[in-house]
Short mmCIF file of C-alpha atoms and ligand atoms in Angstrom, two decimals:
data_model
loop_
_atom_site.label_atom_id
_atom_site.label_comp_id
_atom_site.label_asym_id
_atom_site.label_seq_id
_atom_site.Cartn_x
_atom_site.Cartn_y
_atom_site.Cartn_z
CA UNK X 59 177.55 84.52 88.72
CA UNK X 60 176.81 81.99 91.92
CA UNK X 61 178.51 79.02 91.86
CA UNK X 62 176.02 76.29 91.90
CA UNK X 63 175.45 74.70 95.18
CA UNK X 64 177.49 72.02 96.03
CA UNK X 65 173.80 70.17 96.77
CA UNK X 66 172.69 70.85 92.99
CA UNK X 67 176.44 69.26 92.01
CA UNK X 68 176.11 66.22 94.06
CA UNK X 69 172.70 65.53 92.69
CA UNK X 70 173.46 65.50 89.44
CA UNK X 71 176.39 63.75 89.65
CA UNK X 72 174.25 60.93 91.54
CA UNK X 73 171.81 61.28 88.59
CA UNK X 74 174.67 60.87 86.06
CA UNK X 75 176.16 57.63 88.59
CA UNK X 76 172.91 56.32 88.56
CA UNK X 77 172.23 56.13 84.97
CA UNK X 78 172.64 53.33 82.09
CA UNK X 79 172.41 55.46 79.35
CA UNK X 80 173.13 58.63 78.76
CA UNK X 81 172.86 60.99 75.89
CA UNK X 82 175.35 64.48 76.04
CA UNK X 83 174.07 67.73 73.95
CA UNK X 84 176.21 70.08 73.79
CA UNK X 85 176.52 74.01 72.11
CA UNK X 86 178.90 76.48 71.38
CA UNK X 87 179.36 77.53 75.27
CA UNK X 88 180.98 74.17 75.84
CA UNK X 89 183.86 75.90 73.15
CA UNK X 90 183.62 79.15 75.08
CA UNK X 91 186.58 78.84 76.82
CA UNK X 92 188.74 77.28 74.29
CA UNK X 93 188.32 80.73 72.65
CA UNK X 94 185.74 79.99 70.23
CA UNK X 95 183.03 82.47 69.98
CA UNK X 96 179.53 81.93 70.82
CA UNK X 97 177.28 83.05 68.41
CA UNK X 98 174.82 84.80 70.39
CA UNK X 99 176.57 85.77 73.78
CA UNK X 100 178.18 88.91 74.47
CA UNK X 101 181.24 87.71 72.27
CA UNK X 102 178.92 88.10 69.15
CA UNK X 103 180.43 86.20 66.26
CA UNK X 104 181.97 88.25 63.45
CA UNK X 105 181.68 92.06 62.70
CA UNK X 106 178.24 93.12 62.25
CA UNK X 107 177.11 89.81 60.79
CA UNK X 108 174.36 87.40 62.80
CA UNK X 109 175.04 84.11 61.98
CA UNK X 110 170.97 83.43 60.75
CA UNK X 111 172.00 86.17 58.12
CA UNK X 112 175.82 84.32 56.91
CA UNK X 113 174.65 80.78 57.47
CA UNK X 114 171.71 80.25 54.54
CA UNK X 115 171.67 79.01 51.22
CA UNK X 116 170.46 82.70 50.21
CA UNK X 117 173.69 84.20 51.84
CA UNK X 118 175.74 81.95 49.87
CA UNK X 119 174.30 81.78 46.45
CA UNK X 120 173.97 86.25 47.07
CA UNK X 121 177.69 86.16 48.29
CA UNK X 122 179.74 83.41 48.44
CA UNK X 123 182.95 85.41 48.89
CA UNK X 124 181.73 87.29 52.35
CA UNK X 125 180.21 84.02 53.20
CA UNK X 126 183.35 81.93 52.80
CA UNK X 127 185.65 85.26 54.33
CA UNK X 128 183.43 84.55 57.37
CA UNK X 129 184.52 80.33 57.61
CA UNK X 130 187.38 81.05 56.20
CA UNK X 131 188.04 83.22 59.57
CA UNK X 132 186.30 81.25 62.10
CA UNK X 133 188.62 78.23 60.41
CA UNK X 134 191.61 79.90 61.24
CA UNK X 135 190.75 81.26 64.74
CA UNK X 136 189.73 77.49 65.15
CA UNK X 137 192.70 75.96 63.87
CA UNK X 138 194.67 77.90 66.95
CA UNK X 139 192.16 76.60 70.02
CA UNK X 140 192.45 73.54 71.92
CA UNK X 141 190.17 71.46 73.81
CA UNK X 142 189.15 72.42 77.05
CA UNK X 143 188.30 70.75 80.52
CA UNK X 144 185.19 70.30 79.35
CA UNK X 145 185.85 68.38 76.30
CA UNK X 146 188.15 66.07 77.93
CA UNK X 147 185.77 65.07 80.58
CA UNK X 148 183.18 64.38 78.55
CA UNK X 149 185.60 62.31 76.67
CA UNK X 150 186.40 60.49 79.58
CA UNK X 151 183.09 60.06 80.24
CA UNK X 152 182.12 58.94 76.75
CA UNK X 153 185.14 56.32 76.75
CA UNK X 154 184.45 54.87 80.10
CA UNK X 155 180.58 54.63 80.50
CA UNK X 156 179.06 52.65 77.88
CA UNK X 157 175.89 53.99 77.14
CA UNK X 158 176.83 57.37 76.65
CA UNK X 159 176.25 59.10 73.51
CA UNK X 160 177.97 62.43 72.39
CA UNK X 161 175.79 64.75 70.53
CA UNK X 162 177.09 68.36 69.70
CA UNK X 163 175.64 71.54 67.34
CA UNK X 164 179.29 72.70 67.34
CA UNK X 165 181.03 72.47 64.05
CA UNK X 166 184.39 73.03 65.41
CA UNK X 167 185.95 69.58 65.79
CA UNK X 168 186.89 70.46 69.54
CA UNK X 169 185.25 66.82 70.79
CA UNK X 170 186.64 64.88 68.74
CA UNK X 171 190.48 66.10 69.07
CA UNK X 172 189.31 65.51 72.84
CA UNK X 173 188.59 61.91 72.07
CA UNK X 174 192.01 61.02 70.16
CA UNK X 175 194.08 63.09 72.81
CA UNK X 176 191.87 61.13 75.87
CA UNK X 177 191.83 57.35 73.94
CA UNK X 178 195.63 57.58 73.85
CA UNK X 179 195.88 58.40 76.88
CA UNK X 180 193.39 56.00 78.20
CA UNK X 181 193.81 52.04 78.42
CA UNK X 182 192.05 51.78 75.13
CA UNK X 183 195.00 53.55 72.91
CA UNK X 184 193.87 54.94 69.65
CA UNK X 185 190.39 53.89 69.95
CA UNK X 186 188.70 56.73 70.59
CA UNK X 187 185.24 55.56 68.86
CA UNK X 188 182.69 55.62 71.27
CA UNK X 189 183.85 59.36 72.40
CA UNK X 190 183.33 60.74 68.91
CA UNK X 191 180.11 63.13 69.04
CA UNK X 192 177.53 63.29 66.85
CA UNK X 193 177.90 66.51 64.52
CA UNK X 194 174.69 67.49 63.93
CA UNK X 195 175.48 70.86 61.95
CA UNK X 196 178.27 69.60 60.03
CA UNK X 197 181.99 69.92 60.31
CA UNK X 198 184.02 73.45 59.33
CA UNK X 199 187.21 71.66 57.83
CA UNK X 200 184.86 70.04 55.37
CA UNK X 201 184.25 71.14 52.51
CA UNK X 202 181.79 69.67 49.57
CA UNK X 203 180.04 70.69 46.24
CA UNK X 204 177.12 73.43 46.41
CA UNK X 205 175.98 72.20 43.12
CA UNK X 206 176.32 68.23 43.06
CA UNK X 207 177.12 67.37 46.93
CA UNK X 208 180.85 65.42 46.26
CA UNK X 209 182.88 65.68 49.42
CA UNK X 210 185.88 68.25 48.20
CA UNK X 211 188.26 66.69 50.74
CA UNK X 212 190.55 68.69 52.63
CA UNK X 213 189.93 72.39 50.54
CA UNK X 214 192.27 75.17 52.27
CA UNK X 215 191.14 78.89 51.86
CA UNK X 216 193.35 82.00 53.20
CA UNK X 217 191.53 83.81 55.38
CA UNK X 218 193.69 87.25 54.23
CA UNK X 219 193.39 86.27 50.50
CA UNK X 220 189.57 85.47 50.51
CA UNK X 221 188.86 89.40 50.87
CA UNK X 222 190.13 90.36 47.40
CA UNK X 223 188.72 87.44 45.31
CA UNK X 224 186.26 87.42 43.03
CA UNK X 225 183.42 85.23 42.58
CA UNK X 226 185.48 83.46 39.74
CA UNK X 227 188.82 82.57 41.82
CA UNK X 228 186.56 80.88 44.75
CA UNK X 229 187.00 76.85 44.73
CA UNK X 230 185.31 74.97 42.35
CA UNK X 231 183.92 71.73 42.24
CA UNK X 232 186.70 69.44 40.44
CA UNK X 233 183.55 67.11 38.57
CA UNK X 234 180.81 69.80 37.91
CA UNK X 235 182.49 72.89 38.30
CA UNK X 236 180.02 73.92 40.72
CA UNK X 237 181.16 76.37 44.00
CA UNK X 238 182.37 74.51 46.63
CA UNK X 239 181.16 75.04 50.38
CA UNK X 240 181.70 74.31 54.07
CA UNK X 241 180.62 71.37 54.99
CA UNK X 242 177.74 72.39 57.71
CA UNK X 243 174.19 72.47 57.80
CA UNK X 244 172.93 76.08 57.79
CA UNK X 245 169.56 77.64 58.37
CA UNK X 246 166.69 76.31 56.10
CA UNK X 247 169.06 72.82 55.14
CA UNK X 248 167.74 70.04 56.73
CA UNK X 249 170.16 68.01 59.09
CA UNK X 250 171.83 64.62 57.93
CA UNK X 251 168.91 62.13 58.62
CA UNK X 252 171.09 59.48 60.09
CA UNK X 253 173.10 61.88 62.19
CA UNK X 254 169.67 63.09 62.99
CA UNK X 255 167.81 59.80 64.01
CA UNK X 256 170.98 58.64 66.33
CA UNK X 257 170.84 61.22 67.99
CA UNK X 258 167.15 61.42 68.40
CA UNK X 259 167.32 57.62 69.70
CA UNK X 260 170.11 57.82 71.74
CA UNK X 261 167.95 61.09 73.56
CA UNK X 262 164.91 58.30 73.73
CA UNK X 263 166.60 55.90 75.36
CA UNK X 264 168.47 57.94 77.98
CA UNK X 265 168.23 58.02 81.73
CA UNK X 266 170.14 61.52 81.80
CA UNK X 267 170.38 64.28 79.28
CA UNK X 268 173.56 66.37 80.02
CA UNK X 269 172.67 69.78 77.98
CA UNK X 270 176.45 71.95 78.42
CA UNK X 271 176.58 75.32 76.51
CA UNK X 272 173.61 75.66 74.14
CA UNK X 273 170.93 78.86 74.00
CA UNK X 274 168.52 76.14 73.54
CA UNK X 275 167.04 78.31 70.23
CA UNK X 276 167.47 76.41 67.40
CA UNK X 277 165.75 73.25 66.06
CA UNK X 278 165.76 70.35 65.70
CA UNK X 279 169.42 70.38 68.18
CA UNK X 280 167.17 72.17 71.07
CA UNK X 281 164.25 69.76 71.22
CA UNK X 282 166.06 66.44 71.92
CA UNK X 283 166.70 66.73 75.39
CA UNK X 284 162.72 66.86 75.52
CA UNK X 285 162.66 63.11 74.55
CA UNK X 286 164.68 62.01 77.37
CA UNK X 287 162.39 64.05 79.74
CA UNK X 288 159.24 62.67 77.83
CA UNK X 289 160.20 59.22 78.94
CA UNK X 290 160.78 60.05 82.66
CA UNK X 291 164.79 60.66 82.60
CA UNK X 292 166.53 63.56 83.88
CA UNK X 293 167.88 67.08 82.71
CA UNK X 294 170.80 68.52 83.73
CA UNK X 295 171.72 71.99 82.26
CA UNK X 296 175.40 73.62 82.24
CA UNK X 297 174.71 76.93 81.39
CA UNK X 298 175.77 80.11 82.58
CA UNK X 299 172.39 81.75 81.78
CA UNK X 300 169.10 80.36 81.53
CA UNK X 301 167.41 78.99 78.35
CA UNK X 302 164.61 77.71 77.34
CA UNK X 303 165.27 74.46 79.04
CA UNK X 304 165.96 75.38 82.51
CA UNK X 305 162.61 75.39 83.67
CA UNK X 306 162.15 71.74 83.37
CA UNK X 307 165.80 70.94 84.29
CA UNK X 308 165.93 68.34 86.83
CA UNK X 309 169.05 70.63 88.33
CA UNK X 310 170.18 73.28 86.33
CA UNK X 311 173.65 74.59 86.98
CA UNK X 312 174.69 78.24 86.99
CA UNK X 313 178.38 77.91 85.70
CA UNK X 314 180.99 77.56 83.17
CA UNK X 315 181.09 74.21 80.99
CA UNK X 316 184.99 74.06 82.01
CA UNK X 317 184.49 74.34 85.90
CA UNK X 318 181.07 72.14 86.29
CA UNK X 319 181.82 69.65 83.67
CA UNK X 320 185.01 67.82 85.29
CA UNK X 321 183.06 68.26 88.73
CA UNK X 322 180.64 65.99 87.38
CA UNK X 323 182.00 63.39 85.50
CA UNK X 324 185.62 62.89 87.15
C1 BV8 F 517 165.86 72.63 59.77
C2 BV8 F 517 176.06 75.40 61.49
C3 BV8 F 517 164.24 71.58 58.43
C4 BV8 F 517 176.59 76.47 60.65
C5 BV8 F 517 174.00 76.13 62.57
C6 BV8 F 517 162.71 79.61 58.85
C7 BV8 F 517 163.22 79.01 57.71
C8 BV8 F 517 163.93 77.82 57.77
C9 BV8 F 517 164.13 77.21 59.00
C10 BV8 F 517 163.62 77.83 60.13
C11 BV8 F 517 162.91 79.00 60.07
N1 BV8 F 517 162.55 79.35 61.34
C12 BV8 F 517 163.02 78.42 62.20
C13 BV8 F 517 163.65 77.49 61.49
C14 BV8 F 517 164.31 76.33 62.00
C15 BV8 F 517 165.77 76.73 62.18
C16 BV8 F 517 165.88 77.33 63.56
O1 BV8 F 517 165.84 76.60 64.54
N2 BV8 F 517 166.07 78.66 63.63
C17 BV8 F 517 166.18 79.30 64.93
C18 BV8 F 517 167.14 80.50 64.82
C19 BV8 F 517 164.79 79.71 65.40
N3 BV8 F 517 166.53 75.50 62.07
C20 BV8 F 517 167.00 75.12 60.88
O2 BV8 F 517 166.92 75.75 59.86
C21 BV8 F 517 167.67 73.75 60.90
N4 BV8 F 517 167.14 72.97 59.81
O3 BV8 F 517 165.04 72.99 60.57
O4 BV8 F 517 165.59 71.84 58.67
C22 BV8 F 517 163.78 72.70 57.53
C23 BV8 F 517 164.22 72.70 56.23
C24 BV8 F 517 163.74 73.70 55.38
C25 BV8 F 517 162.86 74.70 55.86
C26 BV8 F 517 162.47 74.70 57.20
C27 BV8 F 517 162.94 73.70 58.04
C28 BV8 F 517 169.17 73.88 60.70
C29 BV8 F 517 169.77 74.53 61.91
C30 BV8 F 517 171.28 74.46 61.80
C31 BV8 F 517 171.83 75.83 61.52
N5 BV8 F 517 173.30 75.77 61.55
N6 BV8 F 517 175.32 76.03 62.58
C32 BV8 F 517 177.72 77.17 61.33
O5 BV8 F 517 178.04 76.88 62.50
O6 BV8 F 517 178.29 78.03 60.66
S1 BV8 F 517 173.20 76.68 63.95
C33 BV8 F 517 174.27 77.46 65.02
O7 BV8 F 517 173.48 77.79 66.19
C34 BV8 F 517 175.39 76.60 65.55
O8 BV8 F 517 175.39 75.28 65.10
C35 BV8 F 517 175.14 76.61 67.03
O9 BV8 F 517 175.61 75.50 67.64
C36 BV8 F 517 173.67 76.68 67.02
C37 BV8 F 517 172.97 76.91 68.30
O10 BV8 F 517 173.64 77.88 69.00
P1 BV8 F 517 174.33 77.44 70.38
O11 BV8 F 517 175.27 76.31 70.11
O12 BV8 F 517 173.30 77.21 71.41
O13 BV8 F 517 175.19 78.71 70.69
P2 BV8 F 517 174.65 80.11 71.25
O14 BV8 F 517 175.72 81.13 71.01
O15 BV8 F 517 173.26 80.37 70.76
O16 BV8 F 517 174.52 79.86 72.83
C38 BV8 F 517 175.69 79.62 73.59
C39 BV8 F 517 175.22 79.24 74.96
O17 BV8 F 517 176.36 78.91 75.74
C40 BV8 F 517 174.50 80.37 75.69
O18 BV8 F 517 173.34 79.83 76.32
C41 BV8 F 517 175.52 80.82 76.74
O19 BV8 F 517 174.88 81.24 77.93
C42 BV8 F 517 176.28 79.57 76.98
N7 BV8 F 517 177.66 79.77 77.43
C43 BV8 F 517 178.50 80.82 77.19
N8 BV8 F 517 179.70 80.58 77.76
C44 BV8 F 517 179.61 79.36 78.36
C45 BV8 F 517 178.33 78.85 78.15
N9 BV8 F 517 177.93 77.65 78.63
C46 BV8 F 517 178.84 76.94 79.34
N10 BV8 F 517 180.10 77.38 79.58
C47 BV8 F 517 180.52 78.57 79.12
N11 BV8 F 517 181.77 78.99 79.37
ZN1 ZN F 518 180.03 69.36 41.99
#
């Protein structure tokens, strides 16, 4: 893989200088190199499974044991990653422009332990606010109600154990008795409309949209950075590979969210 030019760096960090607001989208490559799978790169994401084919209603409700095996995994290979370059400078970023809004698809909680860790470090201790992302797809530690929607709190489930239980033994609902579930959107569910509309604004009004580490495939996550380009602002793509987006990049770099990102922003 070429490193990008050190031109294409120093124009998009003058874009990103330059720029009042700016709105952050980010996908599972930013993750990459914590050690979180992707979930279509060469990694793949879990035995033979695609995650359109785990992550549905119809998966669940079919089998909600294989389906919570599979977060019950990617929980606990989660649970023992860290944050990576990446994260942190986009924290830093986040906590020292104003105007910059964090959006991610990732359900993996990797920004935001990048936001505590960089507030207390910062001059702002503690208040890492205005680096927490948007989660578009939901959060994996959560964990709510199939049937009725009531947020189950904090709802541990042992990866090793989950393969011989039966339907009956999976967590339940505590008011309806209905089957509990992660807490992310999957394919077919319809994302939070707040969540949704933020993010959608914050792409509107942005001078720069910094796309790091998504395929760019699914929807609605992969058409915001088109709003910021509808109203004349830039596109700068992190990415490894091209996507769907790179032809109407304003300067799309060839590289790894963990050595571009810092070059960037820092
Ligand atoms: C919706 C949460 C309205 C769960 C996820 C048929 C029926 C129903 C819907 C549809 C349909 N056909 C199409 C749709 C719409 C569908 C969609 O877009 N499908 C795609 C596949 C075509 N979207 C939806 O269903 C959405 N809801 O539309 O609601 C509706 C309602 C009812 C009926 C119709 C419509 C909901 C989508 C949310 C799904 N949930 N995740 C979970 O995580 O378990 S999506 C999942 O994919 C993740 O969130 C992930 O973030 C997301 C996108 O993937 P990426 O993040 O981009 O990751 P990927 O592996 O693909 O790419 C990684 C990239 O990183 C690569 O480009 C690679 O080159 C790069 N990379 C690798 N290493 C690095 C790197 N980059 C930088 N540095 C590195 N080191
Ligand atoms: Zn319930």
């Amino acid at each position: 893989m070429s490193d990008p030019t050190h031109a294409a760096i120093e124009r998009a960090r003058s874009l990103i200088d330059a720029a009042d607001r700016i709105v952050v989208l980010t996908g599972a490559g930013v993750s990459a190199e914590s050690g979180v799978p992707t979930f279509r790169g060469a990694g793949g994401l879990w035995k033979t499974f695609r995650a359109e084919e785990l992550a549905t209603p119809g998966a669940f409700a079919r089998d909600p044991r294989l389906v919570w095996e599979w977060y019950a995994w990617r929980r606990a290979l989660v649970s023992e990653c860290e944050p990576n370059a990446a994260h942190f400078a986009l924290a830093r970023l986040a906590l020292s422009r104003e105007g910059t809004t964090l959006v991610t698809q990732n359900v993996d909680g990797l920004h935001a332990r990048a936001a505590h860790e960089v507030a207390d470090e910062m001059a702002c201790p503690g208040d890492a606010t205005r680096a927490m992302p948007l989660e578009l797809h939901g959060d994996l530690f959560a964990t709510r109600c199939n049937d009725c929607g009531r947020d189950a709190g904090e709802v541990t489930v042992d990866a090793t154990s989950i393969t011989t239980k039966s339907v009956a033994e999976l967590p339940r609902c505590a008011r309806c008795g209905g089957l509990l579930r992660p807490g992310v959107v999957w394919f077919g569910e319809s994302l939070d409309p707040g969540v949704l509309g933020a993010a959608t604004a914050a792409a509107e009004g942005a001078d720069v949209a910094l796309v790091v580490g998504t395929s760019a495939l699914v929807h609605p996550a992969a058409g915001l950075a088109a709003h910021t380009l509808a109203r004349g602002g830039a596109l700068i793509e992190v990415n490894p590979d091209a996507t769907p987006l790179s032809d109407r990049a304003t300067v799309a770099l060839r590289g790894t969210a963990g050595a571009i990102v810092p070059a960037l922003v820092d």
